[in-house]
mmCIF file of C-alpha atoms in Angstrom:
data_model
loop_
_atom_site.group_PDB
_atom_site.id
_atom_site.type_symbol
_atom_site.label_atom_id
_atom_site.label_comp_id
_atom_site.label_asym_id
_atom_site.label_seq_id
_atom_site.Cartn_x
_atom_site.Cartn_y
_atom_site.Cartn_z
ATOM 1 C CA MET A 3 68.762 -9.377 48.844
ATOM 2 C CA PRO A 4 69.174 -12.846 50.426
ATOM 3 C CA ARG A 5 71.948 -15.097 49.225
ATOM 4 C CA SER A 6 71.330 -16.779 45.875
ATOM 5 C CA TYR A 7 71.866 -20.505 45.306
ATOM 6 C CA VAL A 8 71.261 -20.486 41.550
ATOM 7 C CA ALA A 9 74.942 -20.880 40.674
ATOM 8 C CA GLU A 10 75.227 -24.052 42.762
ATOM 9 C CA ALA A 11 72.982 -25.856 40.273
ATOM 10 C CA ARG A 12 75.888 -25.918 37.803
ATOM 11 C CA ARG A 13 77.997 -28.367 39.802
ATOM 12 C CA LYS A 14 76.690 -31.571 38.264
ATOM 13 C CA LYS A 15 74.995 -32.613 35.023
ATOM 14 C CA VAL A 16 71.583 -34.185 35.549
ATOM 15 C CA ALA A 17 68.426 -34.829 33.535
ATOM 16 C CA PRO A 18 66.065 -31.964 32.612
ATOM 17 C CA LYS A 19 63.895 -30.712 35.455
ATOM 18 C CA LYS A 20 60.674 -32.041 33.945
ATOM 19 C CA GLU A 21 62.113 -35.549 34.079
ATOM 20 C CA ARG A 22 63.382 -35.109 37.632
ATOM 21 C CA ILE A 23 60.405 -33.549 39.382
ATOM 22 C CA ARG A 24 58.469 -36.807 39.925
ATOM 23 C CA PRO A 25 61.369 -38.814 41.360
ATOM 24 C CA VAL A 26 62.410 -35.822 43.486
ATOM 25 C CA ILE A 27 58.942 -35.649 45.052
ATOM 26 C CA ASP A 28 58.759 -39.421 45.534
ATOM 27 C CA ARG A 29 62.176 -39.721 47.144
ATOM 28 C CA LEU A 30 61.616 -36.774 49.453
ATOM 29 C CA ALA A 31 58.206 -38.166 50.418
ATOM 30 C CA ALA A 32 59.857 -41.470 51.352
ATOM 31 C CA GLU A 33 62.648 -39.707 53.242
ATOM 32 C CA HIS A 34 60.328 -37.322 55.104
ATOM 33 C CA ALA A 35 57.099 -39.244 55.520
ATOM 34 C CA ASP A 36 56.234 -37.059 58.504
ATOM 35 C CA ALA A 37 56.590 -33.773 56.627
ATOM 36 C CA GLY A 38 53.761 -31.376 57.343
ATOM 37 C CA ILE A 39 53.007 -27.980 58.792
ATOM 38 C CA ALA A 40 54.725 -27.434 62.140
ATOM 39 C CA LEU A 41 52.277 -24.809 63.388
ATOM 40 C CA ARG A 42 49.716 -26.046 65.900
ATOM 41 C CA PHE A 43 46.072 -25.068 65.398
ATOM 42 C CA ARG A 44 42.591 -26.507 65.900
ATOM 43 C CA ASN A 45 40.465 -24.528 63.451
ATOM 44 C CA ASP A 46 40.622 -22.088 60.540
ATOM 45 C CA LEU A 47 40.887 -19.030 62.762
ATOM 46 C CA GLU A 48 43.855 -20.431 64.666
ATOM 47 C CA LEU A 49 45.466 -21.533 61.400
ATOM 48 C CA LEU A 50 45.147 -18.068 59.890
ATOM 49 C CA ASN A 51 46.463 -16.285 62.953
ATOM 50 C CA SER A 52 49.347 -18.720 63.439
ATOM 51 C CA VAL A 53 50.496 -18.139 59.881
ATOM 52 C CA MET A 54 50.190 -14.360 60.267
ATOM 53 C CA LEU A 55 52.336 -14.503 63.411
ATOM 54 C CA SER A 56 54.954 -16.756 61.794
ATOM 55 C CA ALA A 57 56.564 -14.006 59.696
ATOM 56 C CA GLN A 58 60.205 -13.436 60.611
ATOM 57 C CA THR A 59 60.221 -16.002 63.414
ATOM 58 C CA THR A 60 60.248 -19.764 63.926
ATOM 59 C CA ASP A 61 57.261 -22.092 64.068
ATOM 60 C CA VAL A 62 58.485 -23.288 67.463
ATOM 61 C CA ASN A 63 58.315 -19.739 68.774
ATOM 62 C CA VAL A 64 54.850 -19.172 67.312
ATOM 63 C CA ASN A 65 53.560 -22.374 68.911
ATOM 64 C CA ARG A 66 54.945 -21.256 72.250
ATOM 65 C CA VAL A 67 53.044 -17.964 71.976
ATOM 66 C CA THR A 68 49.808 -19.346 70.563
ATOM 67 C CA GLU A 69 49.523 -21.983 73.279
ATOM 68 C CA LYS A 70 48.408 -19.164 75.603
ATOM 69 C CA LEU A 71 47.055 -16.825 72.952
ATOM 70 C CA PHE A 72 44.438 -19.247 71.659
ATOM 71 C CA ARG A 73 43.120 -19.924 75.139
ATOM 72 C CA LYS A 74 42.518 -16.202 75.605
ATOM 73 C CA TYR A 75 41.244 -15.342 72.113
ATOM 74 C CA THR A 76 38.782 -17.903 70.752
ATOM 75 C CA ARG A 77 36.682 -15.714 68.423
ATOM 76 C CA PRO A 78 37.535 -12.862 66.041
ATOM 77 C CA GLU A 79 35.664 -10.508 68.353
ATOM 78 C CA ASP A 80 38.045 -11.326 71.206
ATOM 79 C CA TYR A 81 40.952 -9.708 69.364
ATOM 80 C CA LEU A 82 38.928 -6.503 69.080
ATOM 81 C CA ALA A 83 37.679 -6.452 72.663
ATOM 82 C CA VAL A 84 41.047 -5.685 74.274
ATOM 83 C CA PRO A 85 43.231 -2.564 74.007
ATOM 84 C CA VAL A 86 45.757 -2.843 71.189
ATOM 85 C CA GLU A 87 48.548 -2.550 73.750
ATOM 86 C CA GLU A 88 47.327 -5.732 75.433
ATOM 87 C CA LEU A 89 47.304 -7.648 72.171
ATOM 88 C CA GLU A 90 50.775 -6.303 71.364
ATOM 89 C CA GLN A 91 52.039 -7.679 74.659
ATOM 90 C CA ASP A 92 50.391 -11.042 74.005
ATOM 91 C CA VAL A 93 52.199 -11.442 70.639
ATOM 92 C CA TYR A 94 55.380 -9.594 71.682
ATOM 93 C CA ALA A 95 57.600 -12.688 71.644
ATOM 94 C CA THR A 96 56.942 -13.311 67.927
ATOM 95 C CA GLY A 97 58.717 -10.086 66.968
ATOM 96 C CA PHE A 98 57.397 -7.118 64.980
ATOM 97 C CA TYR A 99 54.618 -7.191 67.553
ATOM 98 C CA ARG A 100 53.110 -3.777 66.768
ATOM 99 C CA GLN A 101 52.620 -4.559 63.083
ATOM 100 C CA LYS A 102 51.394 -8.076 63.831
ATOM 101 C CA ALA A 103 48.868 -6.849 66.382
ATOM 102 C CA LYS A 104 47.661 -4.240 63.883
ATOM 103 C CA SER A 105 47.314 -6.865 61.155
ATOM 104 C CA LEU A 106 45.492 -9.289 63.446
ATOM 105 C CA ARG A 107 42.998 -6.650 64.519
ATOM 106 C CA GLY A 108 42.473 -5.505 60.938
ATOM 107 C CA ALA A 109 41.881 -9.043 59.723
ATOM 108 C CA MET A 110 39.535 -9.839 62.605
ATOM 109 C CA GLN A 111 37.577 -6.627 61.996
ATOM 110 C CA ARG A 112 36.993 -7.533 58.358
ATOM 111 C CA ILE A 113 36.126 -11.131 59.232
ATOM 112 C CA VAL A 114 33.477 -9.870 61.666
ATOM 113 C CA GLU A 115 32.076 -7.130 59.441
ATOM 114 C CA VAL A 116 32.216 -8.819 56.029
ATOM 115 C CA TYR A 117 32.360 -12.572 56.581
ATOM 116 C CA GLY A 118 30.049 -13.088 59.540
ATOM 117 C CA GLY A 119 32.822 -14.033 61.941
ATOM 118 C CA GLU A 120 34.134 -16.873 59.779
ATOM 119 C CA VAL A 121 37.491 -17.035 57.988
ATOM 120 C CA PRO A 122 36.656 -16.588 54.278
ATOM 121 C CA GLN A 123 36.905 -19.666 52.107
ATOM 122 C CA SER A 124 38.282 -18.444 48.794
ATOM 123 C CA PHE A 125 41.873 -17.517 48.084
ATOM 124 C CA ASP A 126 40.897 -14.120 46.704
ATOM 125 C CA GLU A 127 38.769 -13.368 49.761
ATOM 126 C CA LEU A 128 41.669 -14.248 52.054
ATOM 127 C CA LEU A 129 43.782 -11.690 50.228
ATOM 128 C CA THR A 130 41.304 -8.943 51.188
ATOM 129 C CA LEU A 131 42.165 -9.394 54.868
ATOM 130 C CA PRO A 132 44.632 -6.821 56.236
ATOM 131 C CA GLY A 133 48.041 -8.391 56.784
ATOM 132 C CA VAL A 134 47.323 -11.378 54.530
ATOM 133 C CA ALA A 135 49.588 -11.602 51.485
ATOM 134 C CA ARG A 136 49.957 -14.401 48.948
ATOM 135 C CA LYS A 137 52.178 -16.632 51.115
ATOM 136 C CA THR A 138 49.730 -16.604 54.024
ATOM 137 C CA ALA A 139 46.748 -17.231 51.742
ATOM 138 C CA ASN A 140 48.642 -20.098 50.090
ATOM 139 C CA VAL A 141 49.364 -21.761 53.436
ATOM 140 C CA VAL A 142 45.776 -21.440 54.660
ATOM 141 C CA SER A 143 44.321 -22.719 51.388
ATOM 142 C CA ALA A 144 46.730 -25.657 51.234
ATOM 143 C CA GLU A 145 46.012 -26.725 54.812
ATOM 144 C CA ARG A 146 42.302 -26.613 54.014
ATOM 145 C CA GLY A 147 42.909 -29.057 51.171
ATOM 146 C CA ASP A 148 42.449 -26.511 48.374
ATOM 147 C CA ALA A 149 45.968 -25.434 47.368
ATOM 148 C CA GLN A 150 45.902 -22.511 44.953
ATOM 149 C CA GLY A 151 49.662 -22.190 44.605
ATOM 150 C CA ILE A 152 52.945 -23.272 46.152
ATOM 151 C CA VAL A 153 54.258 -21.700 49.333
ATOM 152 C CA VAL A 154 57.734 -20.226 48.895
ATOM 153 C CA ASP A 155 59.750 -19.628 52.058
ATOM 154 C CA THR A 156 63.518 -19.475 52.526
ATOM 155 C CA HIS A 157 63.915 -23.274 52.395
ATOM 156 C CA VAL A 158 61.743 -23.650 49.293
ATOM 157 C CA ARG A 159 63.653 -20.836 47.600
ATOM 158 C CA ARG A 160 67.054 -22.349 48.426
ATOM 159 C CA LEU A 161 66.236 -25.925 47.448
ATOM 160 C CA SER A 162 64.357 -24.946 44.289
ATOM 161 C CA GLN A 163 67.414 -23.014 43.165
ATOM 162 C CA ARG A 164 69.847 -25.789 44.087
ATOM 163 C CA LEU A 165 67.708 -28.369 42.304
ATOM 164 C CA GLY A 166 67.658 -26.225 39.179
ATOM 165 C CA PHE A 167 63.883 -25.827 39.268
ATOM 166 C CA THR A 168 64.133 -22.030 39.085
ATOM 167 C CA ARG A 169 66.668 -19.333 38.331
ATOM 168 C CA GLN A 170 64.511 -16.639 39.886
ATOM 169 C CA GLU A 171 65.148 -14.764 43.138
ATOM 170 C CA ASP A 172 61.736 -13.223 43.802
ATOM 171 C CA PRO A 173 59.330 -15.577 45.651
ATOM 172 C CA VAL A 174 56.410 -14.736 43.356
ATOM 173 C CA LYS A 175 58.464 -15.607 40.269
ATOM 174 C CA ILE A 176 59.799 -18.750 41.939
ATOM 175 C CA GLU A 177 56.230 -19.827 42.674
ATOM 176 C CA ARG A 178 55.320 -19.196 39.054
ATOM 177 C CA ASP A 179 58.101 -21.545 37.924
ATOM 178 C CA LEU A 180 57.139 -24.212 40.441
ATOM 179 C CA VAL A 181 53.407 -24.309 39.654
ATOM 180 C CA ARG A 182 54.311 -24.923 36.016
ATOM 181 C CA LEU A 183 56.560 -27.819 37.004
ATOM 182 C CA VAL A 184 54.999 -29.515 40.048
ATOM 183 C CA PRO A 185 51.835 -31.580 39.464
ATOM 184 C CA ARG A 186 48.868 -29.800 41.013
ATOM 185 C CA ALA A 187 48.061 -32.778 43.229
ATOM 186 C CA ASP A 188 51.438 -32.165 44.930
ATOM 187 C CA TRP A 189 51.177 -28.390 45.388
ATOM 188 C CA ALA A 190 50.260 -28.650 49.075
ATOM 189 C CA ARG A 191 52.892 -31.164 50.173
ATOM 190 C CA PHE A 192 55.747 -30.085 47.901
ATOM 191 C CA PRO A 193 56.806 -27.093 50.046
ATOM 192 C CA HIS A 194 56.619 -29.218 53.217
ATOM 193 C CA LEU A 195 58.964 -31.757 51.640
ATOM 194 C CA LEU A 196 61.469 -29.051 50.707
ATOM 195 C CA ILE A 197 61.170 -27.325 54.080
ATOM 196 C CA TRP A 198 61.809 -30.488 56.065
ATOM 197 C CA HIS A 199 64.620 -31.560 53.737
ATOM 198 C CA GLY A 200 66.124 -28.095 54.099
ATOM 199 C CA ARG A 201 65.995 -28.313 57.872
ATOM 200 C CA ARG A 202 67.299 -31.863 58.145
ATOM 201 C CA ILE A 203 69.710 -32.337 55.243
ATOM 202 C CA CYS A 204 70.112 -29.441 52.793
ATOM 203 C CA ASP A 205 71.495 -26.815 55.138
ATOM 204 C CA ALA A 206 72.162 -23.370 53.737
ATOM 205 C CA ARG A 207 75.869 -23.318 54.630
ATOM 206 C CA ARG A 208 76.823 -26.968 54.954
ATOM 207 C CA PRO A 209 74.427 -29.260 53.077
ATOM 208 C CA ARG A 210 74.907 -32.913 53.992
ATOM 209 C CA CYS A 211 74.973 -34.196 50.421
ATOM 210 C CA GLU A 212 76.442 -37.505 51.595
ATOM 211 C CA ASP A 213 73.121 -38.208 53.355
ATOM 212 C CA CYS A 214 70.820 -36.869 50.633
ATOM 213 C CA PRO A 215 68.611 -39.248 48.599
ATOM 214 C CA LEU A 216 68.769 -36.822 45.662
ATOM 215 C CA ALA A 217 72.529 -36.291 45.514
ATOM 216 C CA GLU A 218 73.570 -39.115 43.250
ATOM 217 C CA ASP A 219 71.455 -38.436 40.174
ATOM 218 C CA LEU A 220 68.783 -35.786 40.774
ATOM 219 C CA CYS A 221 70.517 -32.741 42.243
ATOM 220 C CA PRO A 222 72.721 -30.542 40.038
ATOM 221 C CA ALA A 223 74.116 -28.855 43.154
ATOM 222 C CA SER A 224 75.322 -32.122 44.718
ATOM 223 C CA ARG A 225 78.809 -32.028 46.228
ATOM 224 C CA VAL A 226 79.312 -35.775 46.059
#
């Protein structure tokens, strides 16, 4: 079980979360105007495969791998035309390469056989692809402009707990709390704002509360 940050939300008395969510989003949007997905892709297929490869590694590392990968594999069929060992070697640097290669081939096979070579459009159809769970489907849908939920990664989990927006530990339950709180129009950008704030300011071990635009009146975990 990863470390919990729920208890940190007891440090400071602030307004109820429903009153804070709008100003939190607005201040983070002003602070991180450049917040967006860090993965590099040119189309739906590259988006899907980048997200699948991003598990348990950094976006920087994925981009380094996909720079070559996407020149070699341009269609779903390309992933099926090489021996699995070759694909494993091509994604080796992302970690868990055997499982990732298996998932990529499984997803590409279904895309070819069921969806005519095109990445399926609906959230539920994305979930039928091997190796695609809710987080991946959420990212793909959000980047297509049709967010069906809120992506919960380690940064979103940590900041949502520190901000007192959830007391849950499980990502699915955290998402459930967030979709009830965050306006739907902000579902796509909300996780990006938390992710970038988590990387730049709200560090897991040593959050820089003195530099945080939320610390004074919006964050119950503030140390200043």
